[in-house]
JSON list of C-alpha atoms in Angstrom, two decimals:
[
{"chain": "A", "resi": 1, "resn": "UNK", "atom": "CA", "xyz": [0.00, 0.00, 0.00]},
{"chain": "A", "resi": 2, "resn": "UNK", "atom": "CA", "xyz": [2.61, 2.42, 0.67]},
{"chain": "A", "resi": 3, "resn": "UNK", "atom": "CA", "xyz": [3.99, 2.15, -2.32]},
{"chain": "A", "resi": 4, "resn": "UNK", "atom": "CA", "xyz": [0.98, 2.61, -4.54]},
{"chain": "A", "resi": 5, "resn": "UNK", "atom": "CA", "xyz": [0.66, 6.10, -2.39]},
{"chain": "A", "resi": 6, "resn": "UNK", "atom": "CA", "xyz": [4.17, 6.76, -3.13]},
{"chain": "A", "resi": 7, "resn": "UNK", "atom": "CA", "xyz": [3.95, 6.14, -6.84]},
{"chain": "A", "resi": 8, "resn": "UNK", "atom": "CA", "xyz": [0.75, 8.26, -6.91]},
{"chain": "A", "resi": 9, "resn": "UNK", "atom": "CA", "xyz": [2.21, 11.27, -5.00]},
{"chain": "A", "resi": 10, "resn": "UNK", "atom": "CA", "xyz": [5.14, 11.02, -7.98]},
{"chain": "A", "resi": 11, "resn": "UNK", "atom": "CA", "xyz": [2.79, 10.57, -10.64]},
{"chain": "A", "resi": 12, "resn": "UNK", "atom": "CA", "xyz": [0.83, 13.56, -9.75]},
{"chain": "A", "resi": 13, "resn": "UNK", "atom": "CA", "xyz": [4.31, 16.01, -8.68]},
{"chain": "A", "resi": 14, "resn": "UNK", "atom": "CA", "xyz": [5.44, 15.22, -12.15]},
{"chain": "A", "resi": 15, "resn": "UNK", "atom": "CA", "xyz": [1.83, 15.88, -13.88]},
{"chain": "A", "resi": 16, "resn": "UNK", "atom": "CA", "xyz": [2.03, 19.27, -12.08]},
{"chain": "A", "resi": 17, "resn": "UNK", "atom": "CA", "xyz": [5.52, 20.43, -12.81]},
{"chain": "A", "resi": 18, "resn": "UNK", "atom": "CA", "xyz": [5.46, 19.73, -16.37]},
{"chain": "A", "resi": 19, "resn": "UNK", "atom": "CA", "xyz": [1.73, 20.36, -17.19]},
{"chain": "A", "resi": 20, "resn": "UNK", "atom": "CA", "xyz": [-0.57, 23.35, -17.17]},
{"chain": "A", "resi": 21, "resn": "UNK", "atom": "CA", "xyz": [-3.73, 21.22, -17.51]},
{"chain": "A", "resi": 22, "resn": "UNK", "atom": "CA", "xyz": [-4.74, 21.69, -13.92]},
{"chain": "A", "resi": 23, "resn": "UNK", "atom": "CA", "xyz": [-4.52, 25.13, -14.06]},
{"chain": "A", "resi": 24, "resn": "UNK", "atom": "CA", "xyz": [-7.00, 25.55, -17.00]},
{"chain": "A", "resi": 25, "resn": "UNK", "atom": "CA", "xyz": [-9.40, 22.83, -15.71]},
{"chain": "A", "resi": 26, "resn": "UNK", "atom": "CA", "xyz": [-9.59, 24.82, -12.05]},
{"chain": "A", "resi": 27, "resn": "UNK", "atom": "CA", "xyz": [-10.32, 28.47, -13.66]},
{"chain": "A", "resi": 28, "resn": "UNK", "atom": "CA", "xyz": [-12.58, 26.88, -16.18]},
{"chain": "A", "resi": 29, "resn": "UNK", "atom": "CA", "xyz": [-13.70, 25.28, -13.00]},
{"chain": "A", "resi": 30, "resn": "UNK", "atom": "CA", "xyz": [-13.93, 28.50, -11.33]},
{"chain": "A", "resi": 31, "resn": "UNK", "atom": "CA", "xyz": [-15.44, 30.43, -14.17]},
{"chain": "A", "resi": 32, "resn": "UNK", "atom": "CA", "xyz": [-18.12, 27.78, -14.56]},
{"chain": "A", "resi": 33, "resn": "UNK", "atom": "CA", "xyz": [-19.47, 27.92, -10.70]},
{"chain": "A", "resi": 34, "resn": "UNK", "atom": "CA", "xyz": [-19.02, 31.88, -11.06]},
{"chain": "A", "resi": 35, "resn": "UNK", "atom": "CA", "xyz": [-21.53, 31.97, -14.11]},
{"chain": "A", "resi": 36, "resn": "UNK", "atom": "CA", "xyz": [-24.15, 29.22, -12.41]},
{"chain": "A", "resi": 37, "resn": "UNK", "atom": "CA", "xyz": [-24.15, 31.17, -9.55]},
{"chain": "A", "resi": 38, "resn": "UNK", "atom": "CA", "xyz": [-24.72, 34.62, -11.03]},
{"chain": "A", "resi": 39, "resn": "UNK", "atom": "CA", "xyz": [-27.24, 33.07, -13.19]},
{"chain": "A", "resi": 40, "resn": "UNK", "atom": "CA", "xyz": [-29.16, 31.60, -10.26]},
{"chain": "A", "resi": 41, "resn": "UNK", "atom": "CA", "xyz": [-28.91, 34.58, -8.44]},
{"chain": "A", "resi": 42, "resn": "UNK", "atom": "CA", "xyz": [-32.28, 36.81, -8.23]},
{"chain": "A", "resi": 43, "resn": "UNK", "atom": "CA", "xyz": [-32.29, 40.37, -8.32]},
{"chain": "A", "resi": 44, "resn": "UNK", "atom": "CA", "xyz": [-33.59, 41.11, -4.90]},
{"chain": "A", "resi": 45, "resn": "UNK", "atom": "CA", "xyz": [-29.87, 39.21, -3.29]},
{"chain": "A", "resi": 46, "resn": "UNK", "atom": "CA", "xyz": [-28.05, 41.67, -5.33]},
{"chain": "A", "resi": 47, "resn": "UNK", "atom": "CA", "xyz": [-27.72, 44.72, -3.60]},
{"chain": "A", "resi": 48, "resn": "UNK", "atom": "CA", "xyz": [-25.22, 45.94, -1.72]},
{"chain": "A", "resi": 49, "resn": "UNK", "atom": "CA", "xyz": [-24.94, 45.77, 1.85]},
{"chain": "A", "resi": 50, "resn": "UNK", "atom": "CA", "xyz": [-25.56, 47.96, 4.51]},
{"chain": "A", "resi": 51, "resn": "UNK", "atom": "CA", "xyz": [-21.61, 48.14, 5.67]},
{"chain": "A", "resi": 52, "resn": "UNK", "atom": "CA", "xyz": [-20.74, 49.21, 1.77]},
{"chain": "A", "resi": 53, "resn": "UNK", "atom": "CA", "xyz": [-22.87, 51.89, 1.13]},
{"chain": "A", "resi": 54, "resn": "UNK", "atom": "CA", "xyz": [-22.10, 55.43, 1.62]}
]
């Protein structure tokens, strides 16, 4: 068992030093959740709060 773990850690360190895959997946990730979420939103849970307006 310890070794499957070890190989695993390795396989993934070299995935992430020598590929930028991750990076697009998480802000296509993070772009995706952004545009559900404003999408869902409705109007009334978009104003500003109290503490931010002048």
């Amino acid at each position: 068992m310890p070794g499957m773990i070890r190989r695993a850690r390795n396989f993934l360190r070299t995935l992430i030093r020598r590929e930028h895959w991750w990076a697009e997946a998480w802000s296509g990730l993070m772009l995706a959740s952004f545009g559900a979420v404003s999408l869902m939103a409705r109007p009334e849970h978009l104003h500003a709060l109290p503490s931010t307006r002048w």
